[in-house]
Amino acid sequence: MGAIAMNSDTSAKIIDGKAVAKQIREEIAADISRMKEAIGVVPGLAVILVGSRKDSQTYVRNKKKACEGVGITSHEVHLPEDCTEEEVLRHISYFNSDPSVHGILVQLPLPRHMNEEKILNNVCIEKDVDGFHPLNIGRLAMQGREPLFVPCTPKGCMELLHRYGVEVKGKRAVVIGRSNIVGMPASLLLQRQNATISIVHSYTRNPEEITRQADIVISAAGVANLVRGSWIKPGAIVIDVGINPVDTDSTWAMPMMVVLANARLITPIGSGCLEQIDICYVRPFN
C-alpha cells in the first residue's frame, strides 16, 4: 500500500496532491540534509527560461520555490524572446561543466525560431532532469534498462498512484494524449509496471469505448471538457493533468462533477496535483 490510505467504500475519493507533495518534500529535505552532512554537497538545479510567457514564468517560479523548500540551490537564467539559439546553447554548455549544478532544465515551449530538439540534446544526459534526452527516453522504452531521469509529470502521476496504494500490475490503463512530455512517457511507465496500455489520441476511433474499458485513466490531452462521465467505468482511477486555457482560466480536460459519479479516485482542479508534480522535479537529487 502507498503512504496514504484509501477508503474502503466505493465512493469517489479526491486525490490530495498537496498532501503527497508535503510527504515528498519532507523526504527529500531529509535526504539532502544527510547528504550535505555526509559528503558536504548541496545539489544545484539550473533553469533556463526564454521569453515572457506567463505560464512558463509561473512554472519556473514554482520550481524555484520547490528547490528552496528542500535545500537545493537554484540557478535561473532568463533570456529575451528574441535571443539566439547560440545564446541558449552557451548557457547549457556552461551549466554542463559547472560542478555545482547537478540538474539542468530548459523551460518549454521555446520560441518558434529555435530548434527544440537540438537544444534539449545538448543538455548533458547526467543532468537531464526533464528526462527529455533521447538516451533517457530510449532507456525508459527498453526492458532491462534504467533511465537516469524520467519526465516529471508522468513520474508525478505514477507517484500519486503508488502513494494511494493503487496496484498497476495487470490493470488496463488508458492514456489520453501522446505528447513527448506526458502521454508517451506515461504509457511507458505504466507498461513498466505491467499494465496493459491503450493510447487515445486525435485519430482514435471510438475513444469513449476504449477509455471506458480502463481501470486507470491518465488524461493529458489539454482539451477542455474532452472526457465525459460516460467515458469512465465505475471504480476507475482518474488522473487528469491535461490543462487547457479557456479565456483567463485553466480548465481541466474533464468536467469533474460528472466524472466523480463513476470514479473511485480522481484529481480535481486545485487539488495540488501540479504542486506534487513540481516537487518531483527535485526528487532525482535524492
PDB file of C-alpha atoms in Angstrom:
ATOM      1  CA  MET A   1       0.000   0.000   0.000  1.00  0.00           C
ATOM      2  CA  GLY A   2       1.080   3.582  -0.532  1.00  0.00           C
ATOM      3  CA  ALA A   3       1.692   6.113   2.183  1.00  0.00           C
ATOM      4  CA  ILE A   4      -1.876   7.445   2.015  1.00  0.00           C
ATOM      5  CA  ALA A   5      -4.699   5.058   2.916  1.00  0.00           C
ATOM      6  CA  MET A   6      -7.785   4.748   0.729  1.00  0.00           C
ATOM      7  CA  ASN A   7     -11.366   4.496   1.937  1.00  0.00           C
ATOM      8  CA  SER A   8     -12.815   1.004   1.840  1.00  0.00           C
ATOM      9  CA  ASP A   9     -16.073   2.165   0.266  1.00  0.00           C
ATOM     10  CA  THR A  10     -16.586   2.536  -3.468  1.00  0.00           C
ATOM     11  CA  SER A  11     -17.498   6.231  -3.480  1.00  0.00           C
ATOM     12  CA  ALA A  12     -15.105   8.576  -5.234  1.00  0.00           C
ATOM     13  CA  LYS A  13     -12.170   9.803  -3.198  1.00  0.00           C
ATOM     14  CA  ILE A  14     -10.364  13.026  -4.035  1.00  0.00           C
ATOM     15  CA  ILE A  15      -6.626  12.607  -4.567  1.00  0.00           C
ATOM     16  CA  ASP A  16      -4.910  15.133  -2.316  1.00  0.00           C
ATOM     17  CA  GLY A  17      -1.837  16.170  -4.276  1.00  0.00           C
ATOM     18  CA  LYS A  18      -0.877  18.720  -1.638  1.00  0.00           C
ATOM     19  CA  ALA A  19      -0.587  16.010   1.000  1.00  0.00           C
ATOM     20  CA  VAL A  20       1.548  13.909  -1.340  1.00  0.00           C
ATOM     21  CA  ALA A  21       3.736  16.928  -2.136  1.00  0.00           C
ATOM     22  CA  LYS A  22       4.239  17.555   1.572  1.00  0.00           C
ATOM     23  CA  GLN A  23       5.348  13.957   2.116  1.00  0.00           C
ATOM     24  CA  ILE A  24       7.782  14.059  -0.786  1.00  0.00           C
ATOM     25  CA  ARG A  25       9.134  17.451   0.280  1.00  0.00           C
ATOM     26  CA  GLU A  26       9.888  16.160   3.766  1.00  0.00           C
ATOM     27  CA  GLU A  27      11.581  13.026   2.411  1.00  0.00           C
ATOM     28  CA  ILE A  28      13.770  14.991   0.007  1.00  0.00           C
ATOM     29  CA  ALA A  29      14.734  17.600   2.599  1.00  0.00           C
ATOM     30  CA  ALA A  30      15.817  14.848   4.994  1.00  0.00           C
ATOM     31  CA  ASP A  31      17.859  13.094   2.288  1.00  0.00           C
ATOM     32  CA  ILE A  32      19.572  16.325   1.248  1.00  0.00           C
ATOM     33  CA  SER A  33      20.372  17.176   4.853  1.00  0.00           C
ATOM     34  CA  ARG A  34      22.002  13.758   5.324  1.00  0.00           C
ATOM     35  CA  MET A  35      23.936  14.103   2.068  1.00  0.00           C
ATOM     36  CA  LYS A  36      25.200  17.553   2.999  1.00  0.00           C
ATOM     37  CA  GLU A  37      26.344  16.276   6.381  1.00  0.00           C
ATOM     38  CA  ALA A  38      27.973  13.139   4.944  1.00  0.00           C
ATOM     39  CA  ILE A  39      29.800  14.488   1.882  1.00  0.00           C
ATOM     40  CA  GLY A  40      29.351  18.266   2.027  1.00  0.00           C
ATOM     41  CA  VAL A  41      27.437  18.516  -1.267  1.00  0.00           C
ATOM     42  CA  VAL A  42      24.416  20.752  -1.837  1.00  0.00           C
ATOM     43  CA  PRO A  43      22.500  19.840  -5.036  1.00  0.00           C
ATOM     44  CA  GLY A  44      22.046  22.584  -7.615  1.00  0.00           C
ATOM     45  CA  LEU A  45      19.372  22.971 -10.297  1.00  0.00           C
ATOM     46  CA  ALA A  46      19.778  25.367 -13.238  1.00  0.00           C
ATOM     47  CA  VAL A  47      16.663  26.594 -15.059  1.00  0.00           C
ATOM     48  CA  ILE A  48      16.819  28.371 -18.421  1.00  0.00           C
ATOM     49  CA  LEU A  49      13.730  30.380 -19.388  1.00  0.00           C
ATOM     50  CA  VAL A  50      13.414  32.021 -22.802  1.00  0.00           C
ATOM     51  CA  GLY A  51      10.716  34.628 -23.354  1.00  0.00           C
ATOM     52  CA  SER A  52       7.984  36.034 -21.136  1.00  0.00           C
ATOM     53  CA  ARG A  53       5.111  33.530 -21.276  1.00  0.00           C
ATOM     54  CA  LYS A  54       3.176  33.886 -18.043  1.00  0.00           C
ATOM     55  CA  ASP A  55       2.585  30.149 -17.688  1.00  0.00           C
ATOM     56  CA  SER A  56       6.288  29.403 -18.137  1.00  0.00           C
ATOM     57  CA  GLN A  57       7.205  32.081 -15.611  1.00  0.00           C
ATOM     58  CA  THR A  58       4.778  30.522 -13.132  1.00  0.00           C
ATOM     59  CA  TYR A  59       6.233  27.049 -13.660  1.00  0.00           C
ATOM     60  CA  VAL A  60       9.781  28.327 -13.159  1.00  0.00           C
ATOM     61  CA  ARG A  61       8.766  30.243 -10.057  1.00  0.00           C
ATOM     62  CA  ASN A  62       7.145  27.122  -8.605  1.00  0.00           C
ATOM     63  CA  LYS A  63      10.217  25.021  -9.307  1.00  0.00           C
ATOM     64  CA  LYS A  64      12.426  27.597  -7.624  1.00  0.00           C
ATOM     65  CA  LYS A  65      10.127  27.553  -4.606  1.00  0.00           C
ATOM     66  CA  ALA A  66      10.248  23.745  -4.527  1.00  0.00           C
ATOM     67  CA  CYS A  67      14.053  23.852  -4.555  1.00  0.00           C
ATOM     68  CA  GLU A  68      14.238  26.392  -1.757  1.00  0.00           C
ATOM     69  CA  GLY A  69      11.845  24.331   0.332  1.00  0.00           C
ATOM     70  CA  VAL A  70      14.101  21.279   0.410  1.00  0.00           C
ATOM     71  CA  GLY A  71      17.552  22.869   0.451  1.00  0.00           C
ATOM     72  CA  ILE A  72      18.505  22.756  -3.237  1.00  0.00           C
ATOM     73  CA  THR A  73      20.387  25.685  -4.732  1.00  0.00           C
ATOM     74  CA  SER A  74      18.629  27.098  -7.802  1.00  0.00           C
ATOM     75  CA  HIS A  75      20.294  28.957 -10.679  1.00  0.00           C
ATOM     76  CA  GLU A  76      17.978  30.837 -13.033  1.00  0.00           C
ATOM     77  CA  VAL A  77      18.761  32.325 -16.437  1.00  0.00           C
ATOM     78  CA  HIS A  78      16.014  34.406 -18.075  1.00  0.00           C
ATOM     79  CA  LEU A  79      16.667  35.251 -21.728  1.00  0.00           C
ATOM     80  CA  PRO A  80      14.602  37.519 -24.013  1.00  0.00           C
ATOM     81  CA  GLU A  81      12.221  36.073 -26.589  1.00  0.00           C
ATOM     82  CA  ASP A  82      14.443  37.187 -29.478  1.00  0.00           C
ATOM     83  CA  CYS A  83      17.695  35.753 -28.146  1.00  0.00           C
ATOM     84  CA  THR A  84      19.638  33.427 -30.414  1.00  0.00           C
ATOM     85  CA  GLU A  85      19.835  29.673 -30.226  1.00  0.00           C
ATOM     86  CA  GLU A  86      23.573  30.045 -29.693  1.00  0.00           C
ATOM     87  CA  GLU A  87      22.970  32.048 -26.510  1.00  0.00           C
ATOM     88  CA  VAL A  88      20.853  29.256 -25.054  1.00  0.00           C
ATOM     89  CA  LEU A  89      23.430  26.641 -26.043  1.00  0.00           C
ATOM     90  CA  ARG A  90      26.166  28.715 -24.442  1.00  0.00           C
ATOM     91  CA  HIS A  91      24.352  28.718 -21.108  1.00  0.00           C
ATOM     92  CA  ILE A  92      23.707  24.980 -21.376  1.00  0.00           C
ATOM     93  CA  SER A  93      27.394  24.365 -22.053  1.00  0.00           C
ATOM     94  CA  TYR A  94      28.332  26.447 -19.016  1.00  0.00           C
ATOM     95  CA  PHE A  95      25.978  24.546 -16.712  1.00  0.00           C
ATOM     96  CA  ASN A  96      27.059  21.201 -18.213  1.00  0.00           C
ATOM     97  CA  SER A  97      30.590  21.882 -16.993  1.00  0.00           C
ATOM     98  CA  ASP A  98      29.673  23.542 -13.684  1.00  0.00           C
ATOM     99  CA  PRO A  99      30.243  21.002 -10.866  1.00  0.00           C
ATOM    100  CA  SER A 100      27.873  22.883  -8.552  1.00  0.00           C
ATOM    101  CA  VAL A 101      24.976  22.241 -10.961  1.00  0.00           C
ATOM    102  CA  HIS A 102      23.585  18.716 -10.866  1.00  0.00           C
ATOM    103  CA  GLY A 103      20.477  19.241 -12.979  1.00  0.00           C
ATOM    104  CA  ILE A 104      19.572  21.430 -15.967  1.00  0.00           C
ATOM    105  CA  LEU A 105      16.045  22.293 -17.042  1.00  0.00           C
ATOM    106  CA  VAL A 106      15.164  24.212 -20.215  1.00  0.00           C
ATOM    107  CA  GLN A 107      11.618  25.505 -19.785  1.00  0.00           C
ATOM    108  CA  LEU A 108       9.352  24.608 -22.700  1.00  0.00           C
ATOM    109  CA  PRO A 109       7.963  25.726 -25.030  1.00  0.00           C
ATOM    110  CA  LEU A 110      10.822  27.568 -26.691  1.00  0.00           C
ATOM    111  CA  PRO A 111      10.291  30.365 -29.244  1.00  0.00           C
ATOM    112  CA  ARG A 112       9.483  29.118 -32.732  1.00  0.00           C
ATOM    113  CA  HIS A 113      12.784  30.236 -34.220  1.00  0.00           C
ATOM    114  CA  MET A 114      14.674  27.768 -32.023  1.00  0.00           C
ATOM    115  CA  ASN A 115      15.369  24.094 -32.678  1.00  0.00           C
ATOM    116  CA  GLU A 116      13.965  22.472 -29.547  1.00  0.00           C
ATOM    117  CA  GLU A 117      15.439  19.061 -30.324  1.00  0.00           C
ATOM    118  CA  LYS A 118      18.930  20.456 -30.823  1.00  0.00           C
ATOM    119  CA  ILE A 119      18.782  22.463 -27.601  1.00  0.00           C
ATOM    120  CA  LEU A 120      17.493  19.604 -25.441  1.00  0.00           C
ATOM    121  CA  ASN A 121      20.007  17.180 -26.937  1.00  0.00           C
ATOM    122  CA  ASN A 122      22.824  19.470 -25.786  1.00  0.00           C
ATOM    123  CA  VAL A 123      21.892  19.025 -22.123  1.00  0.00           C
ATOM    124  CA  CYS A 124      24.295  16.539 -20.541  1.00  0.00           C
ATOM    125  CA  ILE A 125      22.371  13.294 -20.007  1.00  0.00           C
ATOM    126  CA  GLU A 126      23.627  13.105 -16.411  1.00  0.00           C
ATOM    127  CA  LYS A 127      21.951  16.486 -15.742  1.00  0.00           C
ATOM    128  CA  ASP A 128      18.802  15.995 -17.848  1.00  0.00           C
ATOM    129  CA  VAL A 129      16.263  16.319 -15.003  1.00  0.00           C
ATOM    130  CA  ASP A 130      13.414  16.734 -17.502  1.00  0.00           C
ATOM    131  CA  GLY A 131      14.203  13.276 -18.876  1.00  0.00           C
ATOM    132  CA  PHE A 132      13.792  14.503 -22.467  1.00  0.00           C
ATOM    133  CA  HIS A 133      17.221  13.462 -23.776  1.00  0.00           C
ATOM    134  CA  PRO A 134      16.820  10.704 -26.414  1.00  0.00           C
ATOM    135  CA  LEU A 135      19.066   8.391 -24.399  1.00  0.00           C
ATOM    136  CA  ASN A 136      16.888   8.785 -21.312  1.00  0.00           C
ATOM    137  CA  ILE A 137      13.688   8.211 -23.303  1.00  0.00           C
ATOM    138  CA  GLY A 138      15.312   5.250 -25.072  1.00  0.00           C
ATOM    139  CA  ARG A 139      16.283   3.679 -21.758  1.00  0.00           C
ATOM    140  CA  LEU A 140      12.745   4.224 -20.493  1.00  0.00           C
ATOM    141  CA  ALA A 141      11.354   2.363 -23.505  1.00  0.00           C
ATOM    142  CA  MET A 142      13.709  -0.631 -23.281  1.00  0.00           C
ATOM    143  CA  GLN A 143      13.305  -3.586 -20.969  1.00  0.00           C
ATOM    144  CA  GLY A 144      16.227  -4.127 -18.619  1.00  0.00           C
ATOM    145  CA  ARG A 145      17.408  -0.514 -18.915  1.00  0.00           C
ATOM    146  CA  GLU A 146      17.006   2.273 -16.395  1.00  0.00           C
ATOM    147  CA  PRO A 147      16.807   5.956 -17.415  1.00  0.00           C
ATOM    148  CA  LEU A 148      18.844   8.400 -15.381  1.00  0.00           C
ATOM    149  CA  PHE A 149      15.822  10.713 -15.278  1.00  0.00           C
ATOM    150  CA  VAL A 150      12.110  10.353 -16.080  1.00  0.00           C
ATOM    151  CA  PRO A 151       9.847  13.176 -17.363  1.00  0.00           C
ATOM    152  CA  CYS A 152       8.373  14.807 -14.310  1.00  0.00           C
ATOM    153  CA  THR A 153       4.633  14.996 -14.974  1.00  0.00           C
ATOM    154  CA  PRO A 154       4.189  11.281 -15.772  1.00  0.00           C
ATOM    155  CA  LYS A 155       6.506  10.462 -12.882  1.00  0.00           C
ATOM    156  CA  GLY A 156       4.249  12.542 -10.640  1.00  0.00           C
ATOM    157  CA  CYS A 157       1.209  10.617 -11.884  1.00  0.00           C
ATOM    158  CA  MET A 158       2.870   7.319 -11.003  1.00  0.00           C
ATOM    159  CA  GLU A 159       3.831   8.679  -7.602  1.00  0.00           C
ATOM    160  CA  LEU A 160       0.186   9.534  -6.912  1.00  0.00           C
ATOM    161  CA  LEU A 161      -0.888   6.007  -7.853  1.00  0.00           C
ATOM    162  CA  HIS A 162       1.793   4.499  -5.629  1.00  0.00           C
ATOM    163  CA  ARG A 163       1.029   6.635  -2.594  1.00  0.00           C
ATOM    164  CA  TYR A 164      -2.661   5.904  -2.833  1.00  0.00           C
ATOM    165  CA  GLY A 165      -1.966   2.177  -2.919  1.00  0.00           C
ATOM    166  CA  VAL A 166      -3.182   1.640  -6.486  1.00  0.00           C
ATOM    167  CA  GLU A 167      -1.990  -1.690  -7.893  1.00  0.00           C
ATOM    168  CA  VAL A 168      -0.961  -1.136 -11.526  1.00  0.00           C
ATOM    169  CA  LYS A 169       0.167  -4.654 -12.446  1.00  0.00           C
ATOM    170  CA  GLY A 170      -2.374  -6.474 -14.562  1.00  0.00           C
ATOM    171  CA  LYS A 171      -4.657  -3.452 -14.857  1.00  0.00           C
ATOM    172  CA  ARG A 172      -5.934  -1.972 -18.101  1.00  0.00           C
ATOM    173  CA  ALA A 173      -4.761   1.628 -18.441  1.00  0.00           C
ATOM    174  CA  VAL A 174      -5.682   4.295 -20.972  1.00  0.00           C
ATOM    175  CA  VAL A 175      -3.536   7.377 -21.560  1.00  0.00           C
ATOM    176  CA  ILE A 176      -5.346  10.210 -23.336  1.00  0.00           C
ATOM    177  CA  GLY A 177      -2.765  12.174 -25.317  1.00  0.00           C
ATOM    178  CA  ARG A 178       0.594  11.132 -26.750  1.00  0.00           C
ATOM    179  CA  SER A 179       2.903  14.103 -26.250  1.00  0.00           C
ATOM    180  CA  ASN A 180       6.622  13.609 -25.678  1.00  0.00           C
ATOM    181  CA  ILE A 181       6.257  15.428 -22.356  1.00  0.00           C
ATOM    182  CA  VAL A 182       3.402  13.471 -20.747  1.00  0.00           C
ATOM    183  CA  GLY A 183       1.400  10.972 -22.790  1.00  0.00           C
ATOM    184  CA  MET A 184       4.146   8.869 -24.317  1.00  0.00           C
ATOM    185  CA  PRO A 185       6.362   8.568 -21.202  1.00  0.00           C
ATOM    186  CA  ALA A 186       3.273   7.947 -19.026  1.00  0.00           C
ATOM    187  CA  SER A 187       2.352   4.980 -21.207  1.00  0.00           C
ATOM    188  CA  LEU A 188       5.909   3.637 -20.936  1.00  0.00           C
ATOM    189  CA  LEU A 189       5.923   3.979 -17.140  1.00  0.00           C
ATOM    190  CA  LEU A 190       2.592   2.153 -16.855  1.00  0.00           C
ATOM    191  CA  GLN A 191       3.868  -0.582 -19.148  1.00  0.00           C
ATOM    192  CA  ARG A 192       6.988  -0.948 -16.988  1.00  0.00           C
ATOM    193  CA  GLN A 193       4.671  -1.749 -14.098  1.00  0.00           C
ATOM    194  CA  ASN A 194       2.965  -4.432 -16.178  1.00  0.00           C
ATOM    195  CA  ALA A 195      -0.260  -2.654 -17.050  1.00  0.00           C
ATOM    196  CA  THR A 196      -1.921  -3.228 -20.418  1.00  0.00           C
ATOM    197  CA  ILE A 197      -1.836   0.105 -22.237  1.00  0.00           C
ATOM    198  CA  SER A 198      -4.011   1.850 -24.800  1.00  0.00           C
ATOM    199  CA  ILE A 199      -3.316   5.376 -26.035  1.00  0.00           C
ATOM    200  CA  VAL A 200      -6.198   7.585 -27.138  1.00  0.00           C
ATOM    201  CA  HIS A 201      -5.326  10.464 -29.475  1.00  0.00           C
ATOM    202  CA  SER A 202      -6.931  12.753 -32.021  1.00  0.00           C
ATOM    203  CA  TYR A 203      -7.136   9.996 -34.661  1.00  0.00           C
ATOM    204  CA  THR A 204      -8.534   7.321 -32.343  1.00  0.00           C
ATOM    205  CA  ARG A 205     -11.877   5.866 -33.375  1.00  0.00           C
ATOM    206  CA  ASN A 206     -14.404   5.306 -30.581  1.00  0.00           C
ATOM    207  CA  PRO A 207     -12.308   6.911 -27.822  1.00  0.00           C
ATOM    208  CA  GLU A 208     -15.212   6.661 -25.357  1.00  0.00           C
ATOM    209  CA  GLU A 209     -15.491   2.905 -25.845  1.00  0.00           C
ATOM    210  CA  ILE A 210     -11.737   2.404 -25.386  1.00  0.00           C
ATOM    211  CA  THR A 211     -11.480   4.661 -22.338  1.00  0.00           C
ATOM    212  CA  ARG A 212     -14.447   3.028 -20.641  1.00  0.00           C
ATOM    213  CA  GLN A 213     -12.532  -0.270 -20.508  1.00  0.00           C
ATOM    214  CA  ALA A 214      -9.791   1.272 -18.369  1.00  0.00           C
ATOM    215  CA  ASP A 215      -9.122   0.612 -14.705  1.00  0.00           C
ATOM    216  CA  ILE A 216      -6.736   3.588 -14.740  1.00  0.00           C
ATOM    217  CA  VAL A 217      -7.145   6.722 -16.880  1.00  0.00           C
ATOM    218  CA  ILE A 218      -4.433   9.362 -17.238  1.00  0.00           C
ATOM    219  CA  SER A 219      -5.675  12.334 -19.242  1.00  0.00           C
ATOM    220  CA  ALA A 220      -3.055  14.647 -20.724  1.00  0.00           C
ATOM    221  CA  ALA A 221      -4.955  15.915 -23.735  1.00  0.00           C
ATOM    222  CA  GLY A 222      -5.093  19.623 -22.939  1.00  0.00           C
ATOM    223  CA  VAL A 223      -8.596  19.895 -24.433  1.00  0.00           C
ATOM    224  CA  ALA A 224     -11.208  21.389 -22.139  1.00  0.00           C
ATOM    225  CA  ASN A 225     -14.079  19.081 -21.112  1.00  0.00           C
ATOM    226  CA  LEU A 226     -12.959  16.354 -23.511  1.00  0.00           C
ATOM    227  CA  VAL A 227     -13.695  13.424 -21.203  1.00  0.00           C
ATOM    228  CA  ARG A 228     -17.282  12.872 -20.083  1.00  0.00           C
ATOM    229  CA  GLY A 229     -18.629  10.828 -17.219  1.00  0.00           C
ATOM    230  CA  SER A 230     -19.796   8.167 -19.670  1.00  0.00           C
ATOM    231  CA  TRP A 231     -16.148   7.568 -20.610  1.00  0.00           C
ATOM    232  CA  ILE A 232     -15.274   6.378 -17.098  1.00  0.00           C
ATOM    233  CA  LYS A 233     -16.277   2.935 -15.912  1.00  0.00           C
ATOM    234  CA  PRO A 234     -17.417   2.533 -12.301  1.00  0.00           C
ATOM    235  CA  GLY A 235     -14.496   2.218  -9.903  1.00  0.00           C
ATOM    236  CA  ALA A 236     -11.845   3.580 -12.273  1.00  0.00           C
ATOM    237  CA  ILE A 237      -8.866   5.638 -11.100  1.00  0.00           C
ATOM    238  CA  VAL A 238      -8.685   9.002 -12.891  1.00  0.00           C
ATOM    239  CA  ILE A 239      -5.672  11.316 -13.014  1.00  0.00           C
ATOM    240  CA  ASP A 240      -6.154  14.479 -15.053  1.00  0.00           C
ATOM    241  CA  VAL A 241      -3.109  16.606 -15.854  1.00  0.00           C
ATOM    242  CA  GLY A 242      -4.331  17.963 -19.185  1.00  0.00           C
ATOM    243  CA  ILE A 243      -4.776  21.680 -18.542  1.00  0.00           C
ATOM    244  CA  ASN A 244      -6.312  23.835 -21.265  1.00  0.00           C
ATOM    245  CA  PRO A 245      -6.569  27.629 -21.030  1.00  0.00           C
ATOM    246  CA  VAL A 246     -10.131  28.845 -21.510  1.00  0.00           C
ATOM    247  CA  ASP A 247     -10.352  32.640 -21.562  1.00  0.00           C
ATOM    248  CA  THR A 248      -8.313  33.641 -18.500  1.00  0.00           C
ATOM    249  CA  ASP A 249      -8.741  30.419 -16.522  1.00  0.00           C
ATOM    250  CA  SER A 250      -7.193  26.974 -16.694  1.00  0.00           C
ATOM    251  CA  THR A 251      -9.741  24.241 -17.249  1.00  0.00           C
ATOM    252  CA  TRP A 252      -9.149  20.524 -16.784  1.00  0.00           C
ATOM    253  CA  ALA A 253      -9.847  18.095 -19.631  1.00  0.00           C
ATOM    254  CA  MET A 254     -12.599  16.511 -17.535  1.00  0.00           C
ATOM    255  CA  PRO A 255     -15.762  18.085 -16.091  1.00  0.00           C
ATOM    256  CA  MET A 256     -15.118  16.863 -12.567  1.00  0.00           C
ATOM    257  CA  MET A 257     -18.637  16.502 -11.214  1.00  0.00           C
ATOM    258  CA  VAL A 258     -19.826  14.175 -13.967  1.00  0.00           C
ATOM    259  CA  VAL A 259     -16.685  12.032 -13.798  1.00  0.00           C
ATOM    260  CA  LEU A 260     -16.892  11.949  -9.997  1.00  0.00           C
ATOM    261  CA  ALA A 261     -20.049   9.851 -10.170  1.00  0.00           C
ATOM    262  CA  ASN A 262     -18.121   6.887 -11.589  1.00  0.00           C
ATOM    263  CA  ALA A 263     -14.500   7.273 -10.487  1.00  0.00           C
ATOM    264  CA  ARG A 264     -13.071   5.687  -7.339  1.00  0.00           C
ATOM    265  CA  LEU A 265     -10.162   8.159  -7.192  1.00  0.00           C
ATOM    266  CA  ILE A 266      -9.867  11.452  -9.056  1.00  0.00           C
ATOM    267  CA  THR A 267      -7.611  14.514  -9.160  1.00  0.00           C
ATOM    268  CA  PRO A 268      -9.719  17.708  -9.100  1.00  0.00           C
ATOM    269  CA  ILE A 269      -8.769  21.208 -10.201  1.00  0.00           C
ATOM    270  CA  GLY A 270      -6.790  22.920  -7.482  1.00  0.00           C
ATOM    271  CA  SER A 271      -6.088  19.655  -5.636  1.00  0.00           C
ATOM    272  CA  GLY A 272      -2.373  20.292  -5.543  1.00  0.00           C
ATOM    273  CA  CYS A 273      -1.684  17.669  -8.216  1.00  0.00           C
ATOM    274  CA  LEU A 274       0.562  20.087 -10.054  1.00  0.00           C
ATOM    275  CA  GLU A 275       2.233  21.144  -6.814  1.00  0.00           C
ATOM    276  CA  GLN A 276       3.076  17.482  -6.292  1.00  0.00           C
ATOM    277  CA  ILE A 277       4.445  17.303  -9.836  1.00  0.00           C
ATOM    278  CA  ASP A 278       6.637  20.374  -9.250  1.00  0.00           C
ATOM    279  CA  ILE A 279       8.283  18.745  -6.248  1.00  0.00           C
ATOM    280  CA  CYS A 280       9.065  15.679  -8.394  1.00  0.00           C
ATOM    281  CA  TYR A 281      11.489  17.850 -10.358  1.00  0.00           C
ATOM    282  CA  VAL A 282      13.841  17.906  -7.394  1.00  0.00           C
ATOM    283  CA  ARG A 283      13.324  14.269  -6.388  1.00  0.00           C
ATOM    284  CA  PRO A 284      16.113  12.897  -8.669  1.00  0.00           C
ATOM    285  CA  PHE A 285      18.694  14.583  -6.439  1.00  0.00           C
ATOM    286  CA  ASN A 286      17.948  12.100  -3.622  1.00  0.00           C
TER     287      ASN A 286
END
